[in-house]
Coordinates of C-alpha atoms in Angstrom, one line a residue:
Chain A
M1 CA 85.8 62.7 127.8
I2 CA 86.6 61.5 124.4
A3 CA 90.3 61.8 123.4
P4 CA 90.8 64.2 120.5
E5 CA 92.0 61.6 117.9
N6 CA 88.8 59.5 118.7
V7 CA 86.4 62.4 117.9
K8 CA 84.1 61.2 115.2
L9 CA 83.6 63.8 112.2
A10 CA 80.1 64.0 111.2
A11 CA 78.9 63.2 107.6
P12 CA 78.1 66.5 106.0
Q13 CA 74.7 66.7 104.5
F14 CA 76.1 67.9 101.1
V15 CA 77.5 64.5 100.2
T16 CA 75.4 64.0 97.4
T17 CA 76.8 67.0 95.6
P18 CA 80.2 67.0 94.2
P19 CA 83.1 68.7 96.3
V20 CA 84.1 72.2 94.9
L21 CA 87.1 72.2 97.0
T22 CA 89.2 69.2 98.1
M23 CA 92.5 69.7 100.0
R24 CA 94.6 66.9 101.4
N25 CA 97.4 66.8 103.8
M26 CA 98.0 70.5 103.8
A27 CA 101.0 71.7 105.7
K28 CA 102.8 74.9 106.4
V29 CA 105.6 75.6 108.7
Y30 CA 107.2 79.1 109.3
G31 CA 110.5 78.6 110.9
D32 CA 109.8 76.5 114.2
V33 CA 106.0 77.3 114.1
V34 CA 103.6 74.8 112.7
A35 CA 101.0 76.9 111.1
V36 CA 98.9 74.2 109.3
D37 CA 99.5 70.4 110.2
N38 CA 98.4 67.9 107.6
V39 CA 94.9 69.5 107.4
D40 CA 92.2 67.9 104.9
V41 CA 89.4 70.1 103.7
T42 CA 86.3 69.4 101.6
A43 CA 83.7 71.8 100.5
Y44 CA 80.6 70.8 98.7
R45 CA 78.9 72.6 96.1
G46 CA 76.4 75.3 97.7
E47 CA 77.6 74.9 101.2
V48 CA 78.9 77.4 103.7
L49 CA 82.0 76.0 105.7
G50 CA 83.0 77.8 108.7
I51 CA 86.5 77.8 110.1
V52 CA 86.9 78.8 113.8
G53 CA 90.0 78.8 116.1
E54 CA 92.0 81.1 118.3
S55 CA 94.7 83.4 116.9
G56 CA 97.6 81.4 115.3
S57 CA 95.4 78.3 114.9
G58 CA 96.4 78.3 111.2
K59 CA 92.7 79.2 109.8
S60 CA 93.9 82.2 107.9
T61 CA 97.0 80.5 106.4
L62 CA 94.7 77.9 105.4
L63 CA 92.3 80.4 103.8
R64 CA 95.4 81.9 102.1
M65 CA 96.2 78.8 100.5
M66 CA 92.8 78.3 99.5
N67 CA 93.1 81.6 97.5
L68 CA 96.6 80.4 96.1
E69 CA 98.4 83.2 98.0
E70 CA 100.5 80.9 100.0
Q71 CA 102.3 77.8 98.7
P72 CA 102.2 75.0 101.3
D73 CA 105.2 73.0 102.2
H74 CA 103.1 69.9 101.0
G75 CA 99.4 69.2 100.3
N76 CA 97.1 68.7 97.4
Y77 CA 94.6 71.2 96.2
K78 CA 91.9 70.5 93.7
L79 CA 89.2 72.8 92.8
D80 CA 86.2 71.6 90.5
I81 CA 86.9 73.8 87.6
K82 CA 89.2 71.8 85.3
K83 CA 89.4 68.0 85.7
D84 CA 92.9 67.8 84.4
I85 CA 94.2 69.6 87.3
D86 CA 95.1 67.6 90.0
N87 CA 97.0 69.8 92.3
L88 CA 96.7 73.5 91.7
F89 CA 99.9 74.1 93.8
E90 CA 101.9 72.4 90.9
L91 CA 100.6 75.0 88.5
D92 CA 103.1 78.0 87.8
R93 CA 102.4 81.4 89.1
F94 CA 100.7 82.7 86.2
A95 CA 98.3 79.6 85.8
Q96 CA 97.4 80.1 89.4
R97 CA 96.9 83.8 89.1
Q98 CA 94.4 82.9 86.5
I99 CA 92.4 80.5 88.4
Q100 CA 92.4 82.7 91.3
S101 CA 91.2 85.7 89.5
R102 CA 88.5 83.9 87.6
H103 CA 87.5 81.1 89.9
I104 CA 88.0 82.3 93.5
G105 CA 86.7 85.3 95.0
I106 CA 87.8 86.8 98.5
V107 CA 86.6 89.4 101.0
Y108 CA 89.3 90.4 103.5
Q109 CA 89.0 91.6 107.0
N110 CA 91.0 94.7 106.2
P111 CA 89.5 96.5 103.0
H112 CA 92.8 98.0 102.4
Q113 CA 94.2 94.6 101.6
G114 CA 91.5 93.8 98.8
L115 CA 90.5 97.3 97.5
L116 CA 92.4 100.1 95.6
M117 CA 91.1 102.9 98.1
K118 CA 91.7 105.8 95.6
H119 CA 90.2 104.3 92.7
S120 CA 86.4 104.4 92.2
S121 CA 84.1 101.7 93.6
S122 CA 83.1 100.5 90.3
G123 CA 86.6 100.5 89.1
N124 CA 87.5 98.2 91.9
V125 CA 84.9 95.7 90.7
A126 CA 86.0 96.4 86.9
E127 CA 89.5 95.6 87.7
R128 CA 88.3 91.8 88.3
L129 CA 86.7 91.9 85.0
L130 CA 89.6 93.4 83.3
I131 CA 91.9 90.6 84.6
A132 CA 89.4 88.1 83.0
G133 CA 89.7 89.9 79.6
E134 CA 86.6 92.1 79.5
R135 CA 87.6 95.0 77.3
S136 CA 84.4 96.8 76.6
F137 CA 83.8 99.9 78.8
A138 CA 80.0 99.7 78.5
V139 CA 80.0 96.0 79.8
L140 CA 82.4 96.9 82.5
R141 CA 80.1 99.4 83.7
E142 CA 77.0 97.2 83.4
K143 CA 78.6 94.3 85.2
A144 CA 80.2 96.4 87.9
S145 CA 76.7 98.1 88.7
D146 CA 75.2 94.6 88.7
A147 CA 77.7 93.2 91.2
L148 CA 77.4 96.3 93.4
A149 CA 73.5 96.1 93.2
S150 CA 73.7 92.4 94.3
S151 CA 75.9 93.5 97.3
E152 CA 73.2 96.2 98.1
F153 CA 75.5 98.9 97.5
P154 CA 73.8 102.3 96.5
L155 CA 74.5 102.8 92.8
T156 CA 74.5 106.6 93.3
R157 CA 77.9 106.2 94.9
M158 CA 79.3 103.6 92.5
D159 CA 82.2 106.0 91.3
A160 CA 83.0 107.2 95.0
P161 CA 86.6 105.9 96.2
P162 CA 86.3 103.2 98.9
I163 CA 88.4 105.7 101.1
E164 CA 85.4 108.1 101.2
L165 CA 83.1 105.1 102.3
S166 CA 82.2 103.6 105.7
G167 CA 83.6 100.2 106.8
G168 CA 80.3 98.4 105.9
M169 CA 80.2 100.0 102.5
Q170 CA 83.8 99.1 101.9
Q171 CA 83.0 95.5 102.7
R172 CA 80.1 95.6 100.2
V173 CA 82.6 97.0 97.5
Q174 CA 84.8 93.9 98.4
L175 CA 82.0 91.7 98.1
A176 CA 80.9 93.0 94.9
K177 CA 84.5 92.7 93.6
A178 CA 84.6 89.0 94.8
I179 CA 81.3 87.7 93.0
A180 CA 81.6 90.0 90.1
L181 CA 82.9 86.9 88.0
E182 CA 80.5 84.5 89.6
P183 CA 83.2 82.4 91.2
E184 CA 82.9 78.9 92.1
L185 CA 84.5 79.4 95.6
L186 CA 83.9 82.6 98.0
L187 CA 86.4 83.0 100.7
L188 CA 85.5 85.3 103.6
D189 CA 88.2 86.3 106.0
E190 CA 86.6 87.7 109.2
P191 CA 84.2 89.8 107.0
T192 CA 82.4 91.7 109.5
T193 CA 85.2 92.0 112.2
G194 CA 85.5 95.9 113.1
L195 CA 82.0 96.6 112.0
D196 CA 79.3 97.5 114.5
V197 CA 76.5 95.0 115.2
S198 CA 73.8 96.6 113.0
V199 CA 76.2 96.8 109.9
Q200 CA 77.5 93.2 110.8
A201 CA 73.8 92.2 110.5
L202 CA 73.2 93.8 107.1
V203 CA 76.6 92.5 105.7
L204 CA 75.5 88.9 106.9
D205 CA 72.2 89.2 105.4
T206 CA 73.6 90.2 102.0
L207 CA 76.0 87.4 102.3
K208 CA 73.1 85.0 103.1
R209 CA 70.9 86.2 100.4
L210 CA 73.8 85.8 97.7
Q211 CA 74.5 82.4 99.0
Q212 CA 70.9 81.3 98.5
Q213 CA 70.4 82.9 95.2
R214 CA 73.7 82.0 93.4
K215 CA 74.5 78.7 95.6
I216 CA 78.1 79.9 95.7
T217 CA 80.4 77.6 97.9
M218 CA 81.6 79.7 100.7
V219 CA 84.4 79.3 103.3
I220 CA 84.2 81.8 106.0
V221 CA 87.0 82.2 108.8
S222 CA 85.9 84.0 111.9
H223 CA 86.6 84.3 115.5
D224 CA 82.9 85.2 116.1
L225 CA 80.9 82.0 116.9
G226 CA 77.7 83.9 116.1
V227 CA 78.8 84.8 112.6
I228 CA 79.7 81.1 112.1
R229 CA 76.2 79.9 113.7
T230 CA 74.3 82.3 111.3
M231 CA 76.2 81.6 108.2
A232 CA 77.6 78.2 108.1
D233 CA 76.3 74.9 107.5
R234 CA 79.3 72.9 108.6
V235 CA 82.3 73.8 110.8
M236 CA 85.9 73.1 111.2
V237 CA 87.4 73.8 114.8
M238 CA 91.3 74.5 114.5
K239 CA 94.0 74.4 117.1
S240 CA 97.7 74.7 116.7
G241 CA 97.3 74.1 113.0
K242 CA 95.1 71.1 113.4
V243 CA 91.6 70.3 112.8
V244 CA 90.4 69.2 116.2
E245 CA 86.7 68.9 115.3
Q246 CA 84.4 69.3 112.5
G247 CA 80.8 68.7 111.8
L248 CA 77.4 70.3 111.2
V249 CA 77.0 73.7 113.0
D250 CA 74.3 72.7 115.2
Q251 CA 76.0 69.2 116.3
V252 CA 79.3 71.0 116.9
F253 CA 77.9 74.0 118.9
Q254 CA 75.2 72.0 120.9
D255 CA 77.1 68.9 121.6
P256 CA 81.1 69.8 121.3
Q257 CA 83.3 66.8 121.8
H258 CA 86.7 68.0 121.9
P259 CA 87.8 69.7 125.1
Y260 CA 89.0 72.9 123.0
T261 CA 85.5 73.2 121.3
Q262 CA 83.9 73.0 124.6
Q263 CA 86.0 75.7 125.9
L264 CA 85.4 77.8 122.9
V265 CA 81.6 77.2 122.9
H266 CA 81.2 77.9 126.6
A267 CA 83.7 80.6 126.7
K268 CA 82.0 84.1 127.9
L269 CA 83.4 87.5 128.7
Chain B
M1 CA 161.0 97.5 67.0
K2 CA 160.5 100.7 68.9
L3 CA 158.0 100.9 71.8
K4 CA 156.2 103.8 70.1
S5 CA 155.3 101.6 67.1
L6 CA 153.3 99.4 69.3
S7 CA 151.0 101.9 70.7
K8 CA 148.4 104.0 69.2
P9 CA 148.7 107.9 68.9
W10 CA 147.4 109.5 72.0
E11 CA 143.7 110.4 71.8
A12 CA 141.6 112.6 74.1
V13 CA 138.8 110.4 74.2
S14 CA 137.5 107.0 72.6
Y15 CA 135.9 107.5 69.2
G16 CA 132.2 108.3 70.0
F17 CA 133.4 109.4 73.4
L18 CA 132.1 106.1 75.1
D19 CA 134.7 103.4 75.7
A20 CA 134.6 100.2 73.7
S21 CA 133.1 97.9 76.5
A22 CA 130.4 100.4 77.1
K23 CA 129.4 100.2 73.4
R24 CA 129.7 96.6 73.4
E25 CA 127.2 96.4 76.1
I26 CA 124.6 98.9 74.7
R27 CA 124.9 96.9 71.5
R28 CA 124.2 93.9 73.2
K29 CA 121.3 95.3 75.0
M30 CA 120.0 96.7 71.8
L31 CA 119.9 93.5 70.0
K32 CA 118.0 92.0 73.2
A33 CA 115.5 94.7 72.9
V34 CA 115.2 94.2 69.2
A35 CA 114.7 90.4 69.7
V36 CA 112.0 91.1 72.6
P37 CA 109.9 94.1 71.2
G38 CA 108.7 96.6 73.9
C39 CA 110.6 94.7 76.7
Q40 CA 112.7 96.9 78.8
M41 CA 116.4 95.7 78.9
P42 CA 118.5 97.1 81.8
Y43 CA 122.0 98.3 80.9
A44 CA 124.8 100.1 82.8
S45 CA 124.1 103.8 81.9
R46 CA 127.3 105.6 81.5
E47 CA 128.1 109.0 82.6
V48 CA 128.2 111.4 79.6
P49 CA 129.0 115.2 79.7
M50 CA 125.4 116.0 80.3
A51 CA 123.0 116.0 83.2
R52 CA 120.8 112.8 83.5
G53 CA 117.3 113.6 82.5
W54 CA 118.6 115.8 79.6
G55 CA 118.8 113.0 77.1
T56 CA 121.6 110.7 78.3
G57 CA 119.8 107.6 77.3
G58 CA 119.3 108.6 73.7
L59 CA 122.8 110.2 73.5
Q60 CA 124.5 106.9 74.4
I61 CA 122.4 104.9 72.0
S62 CA 123.3 107.5 69.3
L63 CA 127.0 107.5 70.1
T64 CA 126.9 103.8 69.9
L65 CA 125.3 103.6 66.6
M66 CA 127.3 106.4 64.8
N67 CA 130.2 106.2 62.7
P68 CA 131.8 108.8 60.4
K69 CA 129.3 108.2 57.4
S70 CA 126.5 109.0 59.7
I71 CA 124.1 111.9 59.0
V72 CA 122.3 112.7 62.4
K73 CA 119.4 115.0 63.1
V74 CA 118.4 115.8 66.7
I75 CA 115.2 117.3 67.4
D76 CA 113.8 118.4 70.8
Q77 CA 109.8 118.6 70.9
G78 CA 109.9 118.9 67.0
A79 CA 112.5 121.6 67.0
D80 CA 116.0 121.4 65.5
D81 CA 117.2 124.7 66.9
S82 CA 116.2 124.5 70.4
V83 CA 119.3 124.7 72.8
N84 CA 119.3 121.1 74.0
A85 CA 119.0 119.7 70.6
A86 CA 121.7 122.0 69.2
S87 CA 123.9 121.1 72.2
I88 CA 123.4 117.3 71.6
R89 CA 123.8 117.7 67.7
K90 CA 127.0 119.6 68.3
F91 CA 128.4 117.1 70.8
L92 CA 127.7 114.2 68.6
T93 CA 129.2 115.5 65.4
R94 CA 132.2 116.8 67.5
V95 CA 133.0 113.3 69.0
T96 CA 132.3 111.1 65.8
D97 CA 133.1 113.3 62.8
A98 CA 129.8 112.5 61.4
K99 CA 127.5 115.2 59.4
S100 CA 124.5 116.7 60.7
T101 CA 121.4 117.9 59.1
W102 CA 118.0 119.3 59.9
D103 CA 116.3 117.4 57.2
T104 CA 114.3 114.3 58.2
L105 CA 114.7 112.7 54.7
E106 CA 118.6 113.2 54.6
A107 CA 119.3 111.8 58.0
N108 CA 120.0 108.2 58.8
L109 CA 119.8 108.5 62.5
I110 CA 117.3 110.8 64.2
Q111 CA 117.5 111.5 68.0
S112 CA 114.3 112.9 69.4
R113 CA 112.8 114.2 72.4
H114 CA 109.0 113.9 72.7
R115 CA 108.2 114.0 68.8
I116 CA 108.5 111.7 65.8
P117 CA 109.0 113.6 62.6
E118 CA 106.1 114.3 60.4
E119 CA 107.6 112.8 57.3
R120 CA 107.6 109.3 56.9
L121 CA 110.9 107.4 58.0
T122 CA 112.2 104.6 56.0
R123 CA 114.0 101.2 56.5
D124 CA 117.4 103.1 56.2
Q125 CA 116.6 105.1 59.3
I126 CA 116.8 104.6 62.8
L127 CA 114.8 106.8 65.3
V128 CA 116.3 107.2 69.0
L129 CA 113.7 108.4 71.3
Q130 CA 114.7 109.9 74.8
V131 CA 112.7 108.3 77.5
P132 CA 112.4 110.0 81.0
N133 CA 110.3 107.1 82.5
P134 CA 110.3 103.8 80.7
E135 CA 107.9 102.0 83.3
P136 CA 104.4 102.2 82.0
L137 CA 103.2 100.6 85.2
R138 CA 104.8 103.0 87.5
S139 CA 101.7 105.1 87.9
V140 CA 99.6 102.0 88.8
E141 CA 102.1 100.0 90.8
P142 CA 105.0 101.8 92.5
N143 CA 106.7 98.5 93.6
M144 CA 109.2 97.8 90.7
S145 CA 109.4 94.2 91.7
I146 CA 105.6 93.6 91.5
A147 CA 105.6 95.7 88.3
R148 CA 108.2 93.2 86.8
Q149 CA 106.0 90.4 87.8
M150 CA 103.1 92.0 86.1
H151 CA 105.1 92.4 82.8
A152 CA 106.0 88.7 83.2
D153 CA 102.4 87.7 83.5
A154 CA 101.4 90.3 80.8
D155 CA 98.8 91.5 83.5
Y156 CA 98.0 94.8 82.3
S157 CA 94.5 95.3 83.8
R158 CA 95.7 98.0 85.9
M159 CA 96.5 99.9 82.8
W160 CA 93.1 99.5 81.4
L161 CA 91.9 100.3 84.8
Q162 CA 93.6 103.7 84.9
L163 CA 91.8 104.4 81.4
Y164 CA 88.6 103.4 83.1
E165 CA 89.1 105.7 85.8
Q166 CA 89.7 108.6 83.5
I167 CA 86.5 108.0 81.6
V168 CA 84.5 107.9 84.8
R169 CA 86.0 110.9 86.3
S170 CA 86.4 113.1 83.2
G171 CA 84.4 111.6 80.3
R172 CA 87.2 110.6 78.2
V173 CA 90.6 109.3 78.2
M174 CA 92.9 112.0 79.6
Q175 CA 96.4 110.3 78.8
G176 CA 97.8 113.1 76.5
A177 CA 101.3 111.7 76.1
S178 CA 103.1 108.6 76.9
Y179 CA 100.2 106.7 75.8
P180 CA 100.6 103.1 77.1
S181 CA 100.7 100.7 73.9
M182 CA 101.0 97.1 73.5
V183 CA 104.0 96.2 71.3
N184 CA 103.8 92.8 69.2
G185 CA 100.9 91.8 71.3
R186 CA 102.9 91.2 74.3
H187 CA 104.6 93.8 76.2
V188 CA 103.1 97.3 77.1
M189 CA 105.6 100.2 76.9
T190 CA 105.4 103.8 77.3
P191 CA 106.3 105.3 73.9
S192 CA 108.4 108.2 75.7
P193 CA 106.2 111.3 76.0
I194 CA 105.3 111.6 72.4
P195 CA 101.9 113.1 71.9
R196 CA 99.0 110.8 70.9
W197 CA 99.4 112.0 67.4
D198 CA 102.8 110.3 66.9
V199 CA 101.8 106.7 68.6
P200 CA 100.4 105.3 65.1
K201 CA 103.6 106.2 63.5
L202 CA 105.1 103.4 65.4
N203 CA 102.8 100.7 64.2
M204 CA 104.2 98.6 61.6
A205 CA 106.7 101.5 60.8
E206 CA 109.6 100.8 58.2
N207 CA 112.2 102.0 60.6
L208 CA 113.8 100.7 63.7
T209 CA 112.8 102.8 66.9
I210 CA 115.1 102.4 70.0
L211 CA 114.0 104.1 73.2
S212 CA 116.4 104.7 75.9
A213 CA 116.1 106.1 79.4
G214 CA 119.7 106.9 80.6
R215 CA 118.6 108.0 84.3
E216 CA 116.6 104.8 84.5
K217 CA 118.8 102.6 82.9
R218 CA 116.5 100.9 80.4
I219 CA 116.7 100.2 76.6
F220 CA 113.6 99.1 74.8
A221 CA 112.8 98.9 70.9
V222 CA 110.1 98.7 68.3
P223 CA 111.8 96.9 65.4
P224 CA 110.5 97.5 61.8
H225 CA 107.1 96.2 60.9
T226 CA 106.2 95.6 64.5
K227 CA 102.5 96.1 65.9
V228 CA 102.3 98.9 68.3
E229 CA 98.6 99.1 69.5
P230 CA 97.5 101.9 72.1
L231 CA 95.5 100.3 74.9
V232 CA 91.8 101.2 74.1
F233 CA 88.4 99.8 75.1
S234 CA 86.6 98.1 72.3
D235 CA 83.8 100.7 72.4
V236 CA 86.0 103.8 73.2
P237 CA 88.1 104.4 70.1
Y238 CA 91.7 105.8 70.2
K239 CA 91.7 109.3 69.4
V240 CA 94.5 111.8 68.5
E241 CA 94.7 115.5 69.3
E242 CA 92.3 117.5 67.1
H243 CA 94.9 119.6 65.4
H244 CA 93.5 118.7 62.0
N245 CA 92.1 122.2 61.3
L246 CA 94.8 124.2 62.8
T247 CA 97.1 126.3 60.5
C248 CA 100.7 127.3 61.1
A249 CA 101.0 131.1 61.5
R250 CA 104.5 131.1 60.1
S251 CA 104.3 128.6 57.2
N252 CA 100.6 128.1 56.6
L253 CA 100.8 124.5 56.8
Q254 CA 97.7 122.8 57.7
G255 CA 96.9 119.2 59.1
Y256 CA 99.9 118.6 61.3
F257 CA 100.6 118.5 64.9
M258 CA 101.1 122.2 66.2
N259 CA 102.5 124.0 69.0
E260 CA 100.1 126.5 70.7
I261 CA 101.6 130.0 71.2
P262 CA 99.4 132.2 73.6
N263 CA 99.0 135.7 72.4
E264 CA 98.7 138.8 74.6
D265 CA 95.1 139.4 73.7
G266 CA 94.2 135.8 75.2
T267 CA 93.8 134.1 71.9
S268 CA 96.3 131.4 70.5
S269 CA 98.1 131.1 67.3
Y270 CA 99.9 127.9 66.2
E271 CA 103.2 126.7 64.7
V272 CA 103.8 123.6 63.3
S273 CA 105.7 121.4 65.9
D274 CA 108.1 119.8 63.2
S275 CA 110.0 122.9 62.7
H276 CA 111.8 121.9 59.5
L277 CA 108.8 120.8 57.9
G278 CA 107.5 124.4 58.2
I279 CA 110.9 125.8 56.8
K280 CA 110.5 123.5 53.8
K281 CA 107.0 124.6 53.3
L282 CA 108.6 128.2 53.4
N283 CA 111.3 127.1 51.0
E284 CA 108.9 125.5 48.6
E285 CA 106.8 128.9 48.5
D286 CA 110.2 130.5 47.7
G287 CA 110.3 128.3 44.7
D288 CA 112.1 125.1 45.6
T289 CA 110.1 122.0 44.7
N290 CA 109.4 118.4 46.2
L291 CA 111.1 119.2 49.3
I292 CA 108.6 117.6 51.6
G293 CA 108.5 114.0 51.6
D294 CA 105.8 111.4 52.1
T295 CA 104.1 112.3 55.5
W296 CA 102.1 110.1 57.9
Y297 CA 99.1 112.5 57.8
K298 CA 97.7 114.4 55.1
N299 CA 95.4 117.2 55.7
G300 CA 95.1 116.0 59.2
E301 CA 93.9 112.5 58.2
W302 CA 96.2 109.5 59.0
Q303 CA 97.5 107.9 55.7
S304 CA 97.7 103.9 56.3

C-alpha cells in the first residue's frame, strides 16, 4: 500500500484552459477542531470538480470559503474575474459581497438556506438580478423566466412561493437563482440530498445539461459517490480537513490509492 | 455674599422641559443626522409626559429646537384641532412660552404626524415628523444587525424585491404610506407614514426636515436641497394617490390630498386633509385675500 503522502495526484485533462478558481494553503480552525488544513484547490474553466468525504471532513467549510461566506485563518483565493485581485479574502466585506453576488452561484442542500420561502419563485431569482443593479421590472420578469425555464421549472408556477413547491422544484428555483447572472463559478452543496431517486435524476440531468450548454465551472460537494461519478470530471477526497487523494473520477473510483478512498469506494450498507 | 445670591430661583422644570444634557445630546444627534442625510442616528430618547408612540420623538426634537421666539404649529394627519395635536401644542407652548399658530406660513417650527402641509415650506421653517418605525428594512429583514449591515453596504435589493412582489401579486405597487425613499443617493429611509402624495415634497425642499422616533430612539434628517427619490422601477413610474379631481365638501377646495368620509348611504364625501388650508379657503370666500400661500400641488398637478 502506498503511504498517503506519496499518493500521486493525477494531472487534470483541463490544464490547457485557465483555472477559474485557485485556492492555496487554505486553513480554518474552529477551537480545537482543524476543519481545513492547508488545502489547495484548482478548478478549470468548464470542468466539474467533485469533493467527497465523511461528515466533518471539511468539504462544506471549503465550499463556504469558495462562496466567501467563511473567512479562512490563512490562505489565498483567486477567481478569474479581475486580474488585479490576488486574494479575494483581502477585500472588504462589501467588495466580497459584490463578487459573491455577481460571479458565484450556490445551491444549498437546504432550500430554506438559499431561498426566501414566502416570496414568489420569480422574485427569488429577481433578487439576484436586483443585487446586480437591474432596475427594470420587465427585464427582471424576462430574465427570471429565462433562468427558471433553463432550470426546467414550469413557468405556469413562476409566481408561486417556494414554500408551496416540492423539494425538487425548490432545488430548481435555487438553481435558477444561482445561474441567473451566468456566474463563472457554480457551487453545489449536496444538491440532491433529501430528494427521492427519480427527482434526483431529473435535477442531475438539468445540472449536466446546463454545464454542457453554458460551460460553467462547477464545484459539487456530496456524500453520494454516485452523484459525483455522474457529474464530476475530477474528484477530491477529503478527510480530517486534508485532501488525501485527487484525480480524474474514473481513475480515483476504479483504482483508489489512499486507504480512506478505498474504504469509501468499497463501502456498502 | 449670601448663599441665595449664588443659586438660581427655584423652577419646576428646565426650560423646554428637557434638561440641558438631554438637549445637548439631541442637538448633537440632529447635527449628525443632517451631516449624513437619511442615516438613522441612535439617541437616548427621554421620558416625556406622554406615552411612547404618541409623538414623543417629535416632541423631544421640538422641545430642543424651541425658544421663546418660536412660533409652533402642530398637526395630526393634517388637522390642527385633533386631540393629540392640541395636547402637544398646549404642552409645547406651556413649557417654552412660545407662540402657537394654525397657519403654516406663520410657523417657523411645524411638528407633524403623517402629513406635510400643502403650502410650500421655506428655508426659515423646520418640519419635525413623528416616526413610529424608522427602519425601512424591518419588513424585509427582521434581524436589525443584518439590516444595519445592509445599510452599510447600501444593499437595498430587498426593498425593490418587496415592490416586485407587490406588482406580481396585485398588479401595482401597494405601498400606501412610508414609501421607501433614497436620500441623497445613499441611504434609504422611511419618510414616516406620510402618504405617497407628500413624498415629492421632501425632494430638494427649501426647509430642513427632521424625523424622530421616540420609542425606537432614532433621529434622521433631510437637509434643505437634498434629493429624496422614491424607490421605483425604471419602467414602473411613481404614482401619487388619485385625489386630483376630488372636491372638499366643506371648503370646495380641489386638487389637494383629501380625507374620505363615509356617508350613511354608502357613498363617500371628502374633506381636505390639511384642515387649515380649508379654513383659509373659507375665509377667502368671506372676503379675506391672499391667505393661501404657494402650494406644492396646483389643481392636483405637481408644481416643480
